[in-house]
PDB file of C-alpha atoms in Angstrom:
ATOM      1  CA  MET A   1     -50.907  -0.649  -3.547  1.00 41.00           C
ATOM      2  CA  ARG A   2     -49.054  -2.639  -0.875  1.00 45.00           C
ATOM      3  CA  ILE A   3     -47.618  -4.953  -3.549  1.00 45.00           C
ATOM      4  CA  THR A   4     -46.474  -1.962  -5.589  1.00 50.00           C
ATOM      5  CA  THR A   5     -44.778  -0.460  -2.549  1.00 43.00           C
ATOM      6  CA  LYS A   6     -43.034  -3.724  -1.740  1.00 46.00           C
ATOM      7  CA  ILE A   7     -41.828  -4.057  -5.315  1.00 49.00           C
ATOM      8  CA  ALA A   8     -40.563  -0.483  -5.308  1.00 44.00           C
ATOM      9  CA  THR A   9     -38.745  -1.055  -2.035  1.00 42.00           C
ATOM     10  CA  TRP A  10     -37.212  -4.268  -3.359  1.00 47.00           C
ATOM     11  CA  LEU A  11     -36.097  -2.532  -6.542  1.00 48.00           C
ATOM     12  CA  MET A  12     -34.544   0.315  -4.559  1.00 47.00           C
ATOM     13  CA  ALA A  13     -32.633  -2.153  -2.345  1.00 47.00           C
ATOM     14  CA  THR A  14     -31.485  -4.159  -5.375  1.00 51.00           C
ATOM     15  CA  MET A  15     -30.263  -1.033  -7.160  1.00 50.00           C
ATOM     16  CA  LEU A  16     -28.384   0.039  -4.032  1.00 52.00           C
ATOM     17  CA  VAL A  17     -26.657  -3.331  -3.687  1.00 50.00           C
ATOM     18  CA  LEU A  18     -25.709  -3.315  -7.383  1.00 51.00           C
ATOM     19  CA  PHE A  19     -24.411   0.249  -7.110  1.00 49.00           C
ATOM     20  CA  MET A  20     -22.332  -0.503  -4.025  1.00 51.00           C
ATOM     21  CA  THR A  21     -20.943  -3.714  -5.567  1.00 51.00           C
ATOM     22  CA  THR A  22     -19.973  -1.911  -8.785  1.00 49.00           C
ATOM     23  CA  ALA A  23     -18.419   0.995  -6.895  1.00 46.00           C
ATOM     24  CA  SER A  24     -16.418  -1.375  -4.693  1.00 44.00           C
ATOM     25  CA  ALA A  25     -15.165  -3.294  -7.713  1.00 44.00           C
ATOM     26  CA  GLN A  26     -13.973  -0.104  -9.383  1.00 49.00           C
ATOM     27  CA  GLU A  27     -12.169   1.218  -6.330  1.00 62.00           C
ATOM     28  CA  GLU A  28      -8.438   0.701  -6.010  1.00 80.00           C
ATOM     29  CA  PRO A  29      -8.130   1.358  -2.294  1.00 93.00           C
ATOM     30  CA  VAL A  30      -4.343   1.158  -1.875  1.00 96.00           C
ATOM     31  CA  ASP A  31      -2.357   3.949  -3.484  1.00 96.00           C
ATOM     32  CA  TRP A  32       1.156   2.475  -3.334  1.00 95.00           C
ATOM     33  CA  GLY A  33       2.687   5.577  -4.884  1.00 93.00           C
ATOM     34  CA  LYS A  34       1.393   7.950  -2.225  1.00 93.00           C
ATOM     35  CA  GLY A  35       1.327   5.375   0.556  1.00 96.00           C
ATOM     36  CA  VAL A  36      -2.337   5.720   1.517  1.00 96.00           C
ATOM     37  CA  ILE A  37      -5.469   3.582   1.690  1.00 97.00           C
ATOM     38  CA  ARG A  38      -8.636   5.348   0.553  1.00 97.00           C
ATOM     39  CA  VAL A  39     -12.137   3.882   0.480  1.00 97.00           C
ATOM     40  CA  THR A  40     -15.677   5.185   0.091  1.00 97.00           C
ATOM     41  CA  GLY A  41     -18.517   3.837   2.191  1.00 97.00           C
ATOM     42  CA  TYR A  42     -22.198   3.977   1.212  1.00 96.00           C
ATOM     43  CA  GLY A  43     -25.268   4.073   3.443  1.00 95.00           C
ATOM     44  CA  VAL A  44     -28.971   4.916   3.497  1.00 90.00           C
ATOM     45  CA  GLY A  45     -30.939   6.600   6.233  1.00 82.00           C
ATOM     46  CA  LYS A  46     -33.463   4.573   8.187  1.00 74.00           C
ATOM     47  CA  ALA A  47     -36.528   5.313  10.253  1.00 59.00           C
ATOM     48  CA  VAL A  48     -35.561   5.394  13.922  1.00 57.00           C
ATOM     49  CA  TYR A  49     -38.970   6.582  15.107  1.00 53.00           C
ATOM     50  CA  LYS A  50     -42.480   6.612  13.659  1.00 58.00           C
ATOM     51  CA  ASP A  51     -42.038  10.221  12.582  1.00 64.00           C
ATOM     52  CA  THR A  52     -38.365  10.252  11.647  1.00 61.00           C
ATOM     53  CA  SER A  53     -37.171  13.708  10.625  1.00 70.00           C
ATOM     54  CA  PRO A  54     -35.018  14.475   7.560  1.00 71.00           C
ATOM     55  CA  GLY A  55     -32.150  15.272   9.929  1.00 73.00           C
ATOM     56  CA  GLN A  56     -32.379  11.831  11.524  1.00 80.00           C
ATOM     57  CA  TYR A  57     -32.408  10.190   8.106  1.00 76.00           C
ATOM     58  CA  ARG A  58     -29.257  12.166   7.311  1.00 87.00           C
ATOM     59  CA  LEU A  59     -27.480  11.142  10.513  1.00 89.00           C
ATOM     60  CA  THR A  60     -28.341   7.451  10.188  1.00 90.00           C
ATOM     61  CA  GLY A  61     -27.346   7.474   6.511  1.00 92.00           C
ATOM     62  CA  ILE A  62     -23.969   9.041   7.258  1.00 95.00           C
ATOM     63  CA  GLN A  63     -23.389   6.631  10.144  1.00 95.00           C
ATOM     64  CA  ALA A  64     -24.171   3.679   7.878  1.00 95.00           C
ATOM     65  CA  ALA A  65     -21.745   5.030   5.263  1.00 97.00           C
ATOM     66  CA  ARG A  66     -19.013   5.414   7.906  1.00 96.00           C
ATOM     67  CA  MET A  67     -19.522   1.846   9.075  1.00 96.00           C
ATOM     68  CA  ASP A  68     -19.341   0.613   5.484  1.00 97.00           C
ATOM     69  CA  ALA A  69     -16.091   2.558   4.927  1.00 97.00           C
ATOM     70  CA  GLN A  70     -14.574   1.160   8.144  1.00 96.00           C
ATOM     71  CA  ARG A  71     -15.531  -2.376   7.100  1.00 96.00           C
ATOM     72  CA  LYS A  72     -13.827  -1.853   3.763  1.00 97.00           C
ATOM     73  CA  LEU A  73     -10.703  -0.513   5.471  1.00 97.00           C
ATOM     74  CA  VAL A  74     -10.514  -3.580   7.727  1.00 96.00           C
ATOM     75  CA  ASN A  75     -10.833  -5.896   4.720  1.00 96.00           C
ATOM     76  CA  CYS A  76      -8.235  -3.890   2.822  1.00 96.00           C
ATOM     77  CA  ILE A  77      -5.727  -3.918   5.689  1.00 96.00           C
ATOM     78  CA  GLU A  78      -6.107  -7.677   6.096  1.00 96.00           C
ATOM     79  CA  GLY A  79      -5.426  -8.199   2.392  1.00 96.00           C
ATOM     80  CA  ILE A  80      -2.306  -6.031   2.119  1.00 97.00           C
ATOM     81  CA  GLN A  81       0.771  -8.065   1.232  1.00 97.00           C
ATOM     82  CA  VAL A  82       3.626  -7.464   3.664  1.00 98.00           C
ATOM     83  CA  THR A  83       5.913  -9.859   1.822  1.00 97.00           C
ATOM     84  CA  ALA A  84       5.410 -11.779  -1.404  1.00 97.00           C
ATOM     85  CA  GLU A  85       4.165 -14.771   0.582  1.00 96.00           C
ATOM     86  CA  SER A  86       2.365 -13.216   3.576  1.00 97.00           C
ATOM     87  CA  SER A  87      -0.476 -10.741   4.013  1.00 97.00           C
ATOM     88  CA  MET A  88      -1.450  -8.773   7.102  1.00 97.00           C
ATOM     89  CA  ALA A  89      -4.066 -11.449   7.810  1.00 96.00           C
ATOM     90  CA  ASP A  90      -1.342 -14.134   7.721  1.00 97.00           C
ATOM     91  CA  PHE A  91       0.826 -12.112  10.116  1.00 95.00           C
ATOM     92  CA  ALA A  92      -2.140 -11.644  12.466  1.00 95.00           C
ATOM     93  CA  LEU A  93      -2.577 -15.416  12.652  1.00 95.00           C
ATOM     94  CA  GLU A  94       1.119 -15.966  13.303  1.00 94.00           C
ATOM     95  CA  TYR A  95       1.921 -13.086  15.657  1.00 94.00           C
ATOM     96  CA  ASP A  96      -0.271 -12.116  18.619  1.00 93.00           C
ATOM     97  CA  THR A  97       1.097  -8.550  18.681  1.00 92.00           C
ATOM     98  CA  VAL A  98       0.091  -8.032  15.058  1.00 95.00           C
ATOM     99  CA  LYS A  99      -3.381  -9.452  15.721  1.00 93.00           C
ATOM    100  CA  THR A 100      -3.926  -7.203  18.746  1.00 91.00           C
ATOM    101  CA  ARG A 101      -2.651  -4.022  17.134  1.00 93.00           C
ATOM    102  CA  SER A 102      -4.321  -4.645  13.757  1.00 92.00           C
ATOM    103  CA  ALA A 103      -7.753  -4.647  15.366  1.00 86.00           C
ATOM    104  CA  GLY A 104      -7.384  -0.999  16.367  1.00 91.00           C
ATOM    105  CA  LEU A 105      -5.805   0.371  13.201  1.00 95.00           C
ATOM    106  CA  VAL A 106      -9.075   1.484  11.634  1.00 94.00           C
ATOM    107  CA  LYS A 107      -9.576   3.955  14.496  1.00 93.00           C
ATOM    108  CA  ASN A 108      -6.779   6.033  12.971  1.00 94.00           C
ATOM    109  CA  ALA A 109      -8.638   6.565   9.695  1.00 96.00           C
ATOM    110  CA  VAL A 110      -9.697  10.110   8.865  1.00 96.00           C
ATOM    111  CA  GLU A 111     -12.584  11.349   6.772  1.00 97.00           C
ATOM    112  CA  VAL A 112     -11.702  13.096   3.535  1.00 96.00           C
ATOM    113  CA  GLY A 113     -14.015  15.998   2.765  1.00 95.00           C
ATOM    114  CA  GLU A 114     -17.649  16.152   3.799  1.00 96.00           C
ATOM    115  CA  PRO A 115     -20.260  13.370   3.529  1.00 96.00           C
ATOM    116  CA  LYS A 116     -22.058  13.533   0.186  1.00 95.00           C
ATOM    117  CA  PHE A 117     -25.633  12.660  -0.695  1.00 94.00           C
ATOM    118  CA  ASN A 118     -26.400  10.932  -3.998  1.00 92.00           C
ATOM    119  CA  SER A 119     -29.935  12.089  -4.708  1.00 88.00           C
ATOM    120  CA  GLU A 120     -30.393   9.720  -7.656  1.00 88.00           C
ATOM    121  CA  ILE A 121     -30.369   6.586  -5.503  1.00 86.00           C
ATOM    122  CA  GLY A 122     -30.707   8.083  -2.031  1.00 88.00           C
ATOM    123  CA  THR A 123     -27.338   7.058  -0.569  1.00 92.00           C
ATOM    124  CA  TRP A 124     -24.842   8.871   1.579  1.00 95.00           C
ATOM    125  CA  GLU A 125     -21.129   8.569   0.738  1.00 97.00           C
ATOM    126  CA  VAL A 126     -18.235   8.927   3.166  1.00 97.00           C
ATOM    127  CA  THR A 127     -14.598   8.713   2.043  1.00 98.00           C
ATOM    128  CA  MET A 128     -12.005   7.626   4.610  1.00 98.00           C
ATOM    129  CA  GLU A 129      -8.231   7.456   4.386  1.00 97.00           C
ATOM    130  CA  MET A 130      -5.356   6.083   6.414  1.00 97.00           C
ATOM    131  CA  GLN A 131      -1.589   5.974   6.048  1.00 97.00           C
ATOM    132  CA  LEU A 132       0.447   2.933   5.017  1.00 97.00           C
ATOM    133  CA  TYR A 133       3.576   4.432   6.586  1.00 97.00           C
ATOM    134  CA  GLY A 134       4.238   6.856   9.410  1.00 95.00           C
ATOM    135  CA  GLY A 135       4.223   6.819  13.169  1.00 87.00           C
ATOM    136  CA  ARG A 136       1.965   4.963  15.546  1.00 88.00           C
ATOM    137  CA  GLY A 137      -1.321   4.154  13.900  1.00 92.00           C
ATOM    138  CA  SER A 138       0.015   3.513  10.400  1.00 96.00           C
ATOM    139  CA  VAL A 139      -0.246   0.054   8.843  1.00 97.00           C
ATOM    140  CA  ALA A 140       3.557  -0.215   8.832  1.00 97.00           C
ATOM    141  CA  SER A 141       3.726   0.352  12.599  1.00 96.00           C
ATOM    142  CA  VAL A 142       1.984  -3.016  12.943  1.00 97.00           C
ATOM    143  CA  ALA A 143       3.193  -4.820   9.804  1.00 97.00           C
ATOM    144  CA  PHE A 144       6.884  -4.495  10.697  1.00 97.00           C
ATOM    145  CA  LEU A 145       6.536  -5.534  14.354  1.00 95.00           C
ATOM    146  CA  PRO A 146       7.761  -9.105  13.645  1.00 94.00           C
ATOM    147  CA  PHE A 147      10.958  -7.693  12.080  1.00 95.00           C
ATOM    148  CA  LYS A 148      12.030  -5.599  15.071  1.00 92.00           C
ATOM    149  CA  ASP A 149      13.878  -8.420  16.833  1.00 89.00           C
ATOM    150  CA  GLU A 150      15.713  -9.608  13.734  1.00 94.00           C
ATOM    151  CA  PRO A 151      19.445  -8.783  13.608  1.00 94.00           C
ATOM    152  CA  LYS A 152      20.383  -6.221  10.980  1.00 95.00           C
ATOM    153  CA  GLU A 153      22.483  -7.555   8.103  1.00 97.00           C
ATOM    154  CA  ASP A 154      25.043  -5.744   5.959  1.00 97.00           C
ATOM    155  CA  PHE A 155      24.375  -5.372   2.253  1.00 98.00           C
ATOM    156  CA  PRO A 156      26.193  -8.106   0.320  1.00 97.00           C
ATOM    157  CA  PRO A 157      29.417  -7.110  -1.490  1.00 95.00           C
ATOM    158  CA  PRO A 158      29.480  -6.958  -5.291  1.00 95.00           C
ATOM    159  CA  VAL A 159      30.245 -10.269  -6.983  1.00 95.00           C
ATOM    160  CA  ASP A 160      32.830  -8.529  -9.160  1.00 92.00           C
ATOM    161  CA  LYS A 161      35.045  -6.714  -6.639  1.00 85.00           C
ATOM    162  CA  THR A 162      36.754  -4.659  -9.372  1.00 86.00           C
ATOM    163  CA  ILE A 163      33.566  -2.673 -10.012  1.00 86.00           C
ATOM    164  CA  VAL A 164      34.273  -0.554  -6.942  1.00 76.00           C
ATOM    165  CA  ASN A 165      37.127   1.065  -8.794  1.00 78.00           C
ATOM    166  CA  GLN A 166      35.284   1.697 -12.041  1.00 77.00           C
ATOM    167  CA  PRO A 167      34.359   5.275 -13.030  1.00 68.00           C
ATOM    168  CA  ASN A 168      30.703   6.355 -12.919  1.00 70.00           C
ATOM    169  CA  VAL A 169      29.939   3.963 -10.076  1.00 77.00           C
ATOM    170  CA  VAL A 170      31.419   4.902  -6.717  1.00 71.00           C
ATOM    171  CA  GLY A 171      31.473   8.613  -5.939  1.00 72.00           C
ATOM    172  CA  SER A 172      28.882   9.460  -8.581  1.00 84.00           C
ATOM    173  CA  ASN A 173      26.584  10.969  -5.957  1.00 93.00           C
ATOM    174  CA  TYR A 174      23.539   8.953  -6.921  1.00 96.00           C
ATOM    175  CA  THR A 175      20.489  10.174  -5.028  1.00 97.00           C
ATOM    176  CA  GLY A 176      18.403   7.037  -5.373  1.00 98.00           C
ATOM    177  CA  LEU A 177      17.651   3.861  -7.288  1.00 98.00           C
ATOM    178  CA  ILE A 178      14.939   3.303  -9.895  1.00 98.00           C
ATOM    179  CA  VAL A 179      14.243  -0.265 -10.977  1.00 98.00           C
ATOM    180  CA  ASP A 180      12.224  -0.195 -14.199  1.00 98.00           C
ATOM    181  CA  CYS A 181       9.877  -3.192 -14.328  1.00 98.00           C
ATOM    182  CA  SER A 182       7.413  -1.677 -16.790  1.00 97.00           C
ATOM    183  CA  SER A 183       8.094  -4.146 -19.608  1.00 96.00           C
ATOM    184  CA  LEU A 184       7.665  -7.272 -17.487  1.00 97.00           C
ATOM    185  CA  GLY A 185       3.947  -7.387 -16.806  1.00 90.00           C
ATOM    186  CA  GLU A 186       2.254  -6.508 -13.536  1.00 92.00           C
ATOM    187  CA  LEU A 187       4.594  -5.975 -10.586  1.00 97.00           C
ATOM    188  CA  ASN A 188       2.707  -6.802  -7.388  1.00 97.00           C
ATOM    189  CA  PRO A 189       3.382  -4.218  -4.641  1.00 98.00           C
ATOM    190  CA  VAL A 190       4.318  -5.359  -1.138  1.00 98.00           C
ATOM    191  CA  MET A 191       5.294  -3.465   1.998  1.00 98.00           C
ATOM    192  CA  SER A 192       8.556  -5.376   2.395  1.00 98.00           C
ATOM    193  CA  PRO A 193       9.927  -5.745  -1.145  1.00 98.00           C
ATOM    194  CA  VAL A 194      13.121  -7.556  -2.114  1.00 98.00           C
ATOM    195  CA  ILE A 195      15.511  -6.997  -5.006  1.00 98.00           C
ATOM    196  CA  LYS A 196      17.498 -10.018  -6.204  1.00 98.00           C
ATOM    197  CA  ASN A 197      20.248 -10.504  -8.727  1.00 98.00           C
ATOM    198  CA  ALA A 198      19.959 -13.123 -11.462  1.00 98.00           C
ATOM    199  CA  ASP A 199      21.723 -15.700  -9.262  1.00 98.00           C
ATOM    200  CA  GLY A 200      19.022 -15.329  -6.600  1.00 98.00           C
ATOM    201  CA  THR A 201      21.079 -13.303  -4.105  1.00 98.00           C
ATOM    202  CA  LYS A 202      19.060 -10.704  -2.176  1.00 98.00           C
ATOM    203  CA  ILE A 203      20.668  -7.315  -2.604  1.00 98.00           C
ATOM    204  CA  TYR A 204      17.924  -5.304  -0.861  1.00 98.00           C
ATOM    205  CA  GLY A 205      15.528  -6.337   1.900  1.00 98.00           C
ATOM    206  CA  HIS A 206      14.223  -5.250   5.291  1.00 98.00           C
ATOM    207  CA  GLN A 207      17.060  -7.163   6.997  1.00 97.00           C
ATOM    208  CA  ASN A 208      19.495  -4.554   5.637  1.00 98.00           C
ATOM    209  CA  LEU A 209      17.574  -1.552   6.924  1.00 98.00           C
ATOM    210  CA  ASP A 210      16.633   0.305  10.075  1.00 96.00           C
ATOM    211  CA  ILE A 211      13.129  -0.861  11.007  1.00 96.00           C
ATOM    212  CA  ASP A 212      12.107   2.494  12.489  1.00 95.00           C
ATOM    213  CA  LYS A 213      13.102   4.196   9.233  1.00 96.00           C
ATOM    214  CA  ILE A 214      11.081   1.879   7.017  1.00 97.00           C
ATOM    215  CA  THR A 215       8.113   2.148   9.372  1.00 97.00           C
ATOM    216  CA  LEU A 216       8.112   5.911   8.884  1.00 96.00           C
ATOM    217  CA  ASN A 217       8.852   6.069   5.158  1.00 96.00           C
ATOM    218  CA  GLY A 218       8.457   2.605   3.666  1.00 97.00           C
ATOM    219  CA  MET A 219      11.098   0.677   1.770  1.00 98.00           C
ATOM    220  CA  ALA A 220      10.150   1.870  -1.708  1.00 98.00           C
ATOM    221  CA  SER A 221       7.611   3.740  -3.779  1.00 97.00           C
ATOM    222  CA  TYR A 222       5.752   2.315  -6.753  1.00 98.00           C
ATOM    223  CA  ALA A 223       5.575   4.686  -9.716  1.00 97.00           C
ATOM    224  CA  GLU A 224       4.034   4.687 -13.170  1.00 96.00           C
ATOM    225  CA  ALA A 225       7.042   6.178 -14.987  1.00 97.00           C
ATOM    226  CA  VAL A 226      10.767   6.723 -14.512  1.00 97.00           C
ATOM    227  CA  ASP A 227      10.364  10.496 -14.554  1.00 96.00           C
ATOM    228  CA  ASP A 228       7.030  11.044 -12.813  1.00 97.00           C
ATOM    229  CA  GLU A 229       6.546  12.998  -9.592  1.00 97.00           C
ATOM    230  CA  ILE A 230       6.711   9.914  -7.366  1.00 97.00           C
ATOM    231  CA  SER A 231      10.025   8.839  -8.908  1.00 97.00           C
ATOM    232  CA  ARG A 232      11.544  12.310  -8.597  1.00 97.00           C
ATOM    233  CA  THR A 233      10.382  12.732  -5.013  1.00 97.00           C
ATOM    234  CA  ARG A 234      11.674   9.368  -3.833  1.00 98.00           C
ATOM    235  CA  ALA A 235      14.804   8.838  -5.938  1.00 98.00           C
ATOM    236  CA  GLY A 236      15.980  12.442  -6.196  1.00 98.00           C
ATOM    237  CA  SER A 237      17.506  14.395  -9.046  1.00 97.00           C
ATOM    238  CA  LYS A 238      20.244  11.902  -9.967  1.00 96.00           C
ATOM    239  CA  PRO A 239      18.944   8.363  -9.656  1.00 97.00           C
ATOM    240  CA  LEU A 240      20.726   5.225 -10.755  1.00 97.00           C
ATOM    241  CA  ILE A 241      18.312   3.620 -13.231  1.00 98.00           C
ATOM    242  CA  VAL A 242      18.409  -0.092 -14.051  1.00 98.00           C
ATOM    243  CA  LYS A 243      15.994  -2.382 -15.861  1.00 98.00           C
ATOM    244  CA  ALA A 244      14.692  -5.506 -14.179  1.00 98.00           C
ATOM    245  CA  THR A 245      15.153  -8.668 -16.211  1.00 98.00           C
ATOM    246  CA  GLU A 246      12.298 -10.652 -14.649  1.00 98.00           C
ATOM    247  CA  LEU A 247       9.856 -10.850 -11.749  1.00 98.00           C
ATOM    248  CA  ARG A 248       9.919 -13.638  -9.169  1.00 98.00           C
ATOM    249  CA  ASP A 249       8.068 -14.598  -5.995  1.00 98.00           C
ATOM    250  CA  LEU A 250       4.514 -14.149  -7.264  1.00 97.00           C
ATOM    251  CA  ASN A 251       5.616 -11.165  -9.374  1.00 98.00           C
ATOM    252  CA  ALA A 252       6.588  -9.198  -6.262  1.00 98.00           C
ATOM    253  CA  THR A 253      10.389  -9.402  -6.522  1.00 98.00           C
ATOM    254  CA  PRO A 254      12.253  -7.543  -9.281  1.00 98.00           C
ATOM    255  CA  VAL A 255      15.378  -9.325 -10.514  1.00 98.00           C
ATOM    256  CA  VAL A 256      18.300  -7.424 -12.023  1.00 98.00           C
ATOM    257  CA  SER A 257      21.375  -8.737 -13.811  1.00 98.00           C
ATOM    258  CA  VAL A 258      24.429  -9.600 -11.740  1.00 98.00           C
ATOM    259  CA  GLU A 259      26.253  -6.707 -13.424  1.00 96.00           C
ATOM    260  CA  ASP A 260      23.545  -4.187 -12.517  1.00 97.00           C
ATOM    261  CA  ALA A 261      23.298  -5.593  -9.003  1.00 98.00           C
ATOM    262  CA  ASP A 262      27.051  -5.110  -8.587  1.00 97.00           C
ATOM    263  CA  LYS A 263      26.739  -1.529  -9.790  1.00 96.00           C
ATOM    264  CA  ILE A 264      23.923  -0.853  -7.300  1.00 97.00           C
ATOM    265  CA  LEU A 265      25.842  -2.363  -4.380  1.00 97.00           C
ATOM    266  CA  ALA A 266      29.103  -0.625  -5.257  1.00 95.00           C
ATOM    267  CA  ALA A 267      27.441   2.779  -5.687  1.00 96.00           C
ATOM    268  CA  ASN A 268      25.539   2.354  -2.432  1.00 96.00           C
ATOM    269  CA  GLN A 269      28.810   1.943  -0.535  1.00 94.00           C
ATOM    270  CA  SER A 270      29.486   5.633  -1.055  1.00 92.00           C
ATOM    271  CA  ASP A 271      26.067   7.150  -1.771  1.00 95.00           C
ATOM    272  CA  LYS A 272      23.906   5.185   0.745  1.00 96.00           C
ATOM    273  CA  PHE A 273      20.701   5.473  -1.273  1.00 97.00           C
ATOM    274  CA  LEU A 274      19.668   1.936  -0.317  1.00 98.00           C
ATOM    275  CA  ASP A 275      20.291   2.698   3.354  1.00 98.00           C
ATOM    276  CA  ASN A 276      18.014   5.719   2.956  1.00 97.00           C
ATOM    277  CA  CYS A 277      15.280   3.674   1.210  1.00 98.00           C
ATOM    278  CA  ALA A 278      15.471   5.997  -1.805  1.00 98.00           C
ATOM    279  CA  VAL A 279      14.138   3.185  -4.012  1.00 98.00           C
ATOM    280  CA  VAL A 280      11.443   3.307  -6.699  1.00 98.00           C
ATOM    281  CA  PHE A 281       9.881   0.465  -8.667  1.00 98.00           C
ATOM    282  CA  VAL A 282       8.313   1.469 -11.975  1.00 98.00           C
ATOM    283  CA  ARG A 283       5.310  -0.716 -12.741  1.00 96.00           C
TER     284      ARG A 283
END
């Protein structure tokens, strides 16, 4: 009987580990379109006393699930790419302020809905969420700290200066920019994206923007289609749409033709959509 009980306990633990591993693998914690991190933690109740009540099993199970969710959030935050080359973990190693502030970010996570009990395997589930962008407590409030002391740079001028006088460019009242990368493979999202022209010139980067603004709203949204809700919300009703020609820098940097880059820069001189971070990347 003891052997049977031990085997049953071992099987239960093995099933729980397999379930949690599978669930973690299926989760996509960072929603780059909505700018949130969302994870689900799993936990089982344990006997605190000899005669542990059902209520105590519930409380310990929920607490274990919360701790699992917080652990996942910490791992997720550390793995977020700030630039194509550097993650939050890299920034924490390089900058003491990032390291100190990153440690407390998970305290700003909020629970989504009520804890749920999975009766089939006896686990509690807690879903937690936190913001990529926003005020104090968002990931961006820490990620962009190293950029605050950098001098702001003007956007580069168009290579072809005559484009500023062409119709349907300046004064067209473009509300935003959509860079369609959907035919180029997987675009890797980052918090501080760059757009380059085919010659390698940066035409959009955090150096050109107000750091407080990008901390609150982010530099861009990542959408699934040119006309989906994320694109319309970010880029407005009359976006300038261009197709990227390739991806560089570990597939994180969209590249557009020199001609399209000139059109973007010339239109932005009057419409200021880049200044307002009204930028969408279609993946």
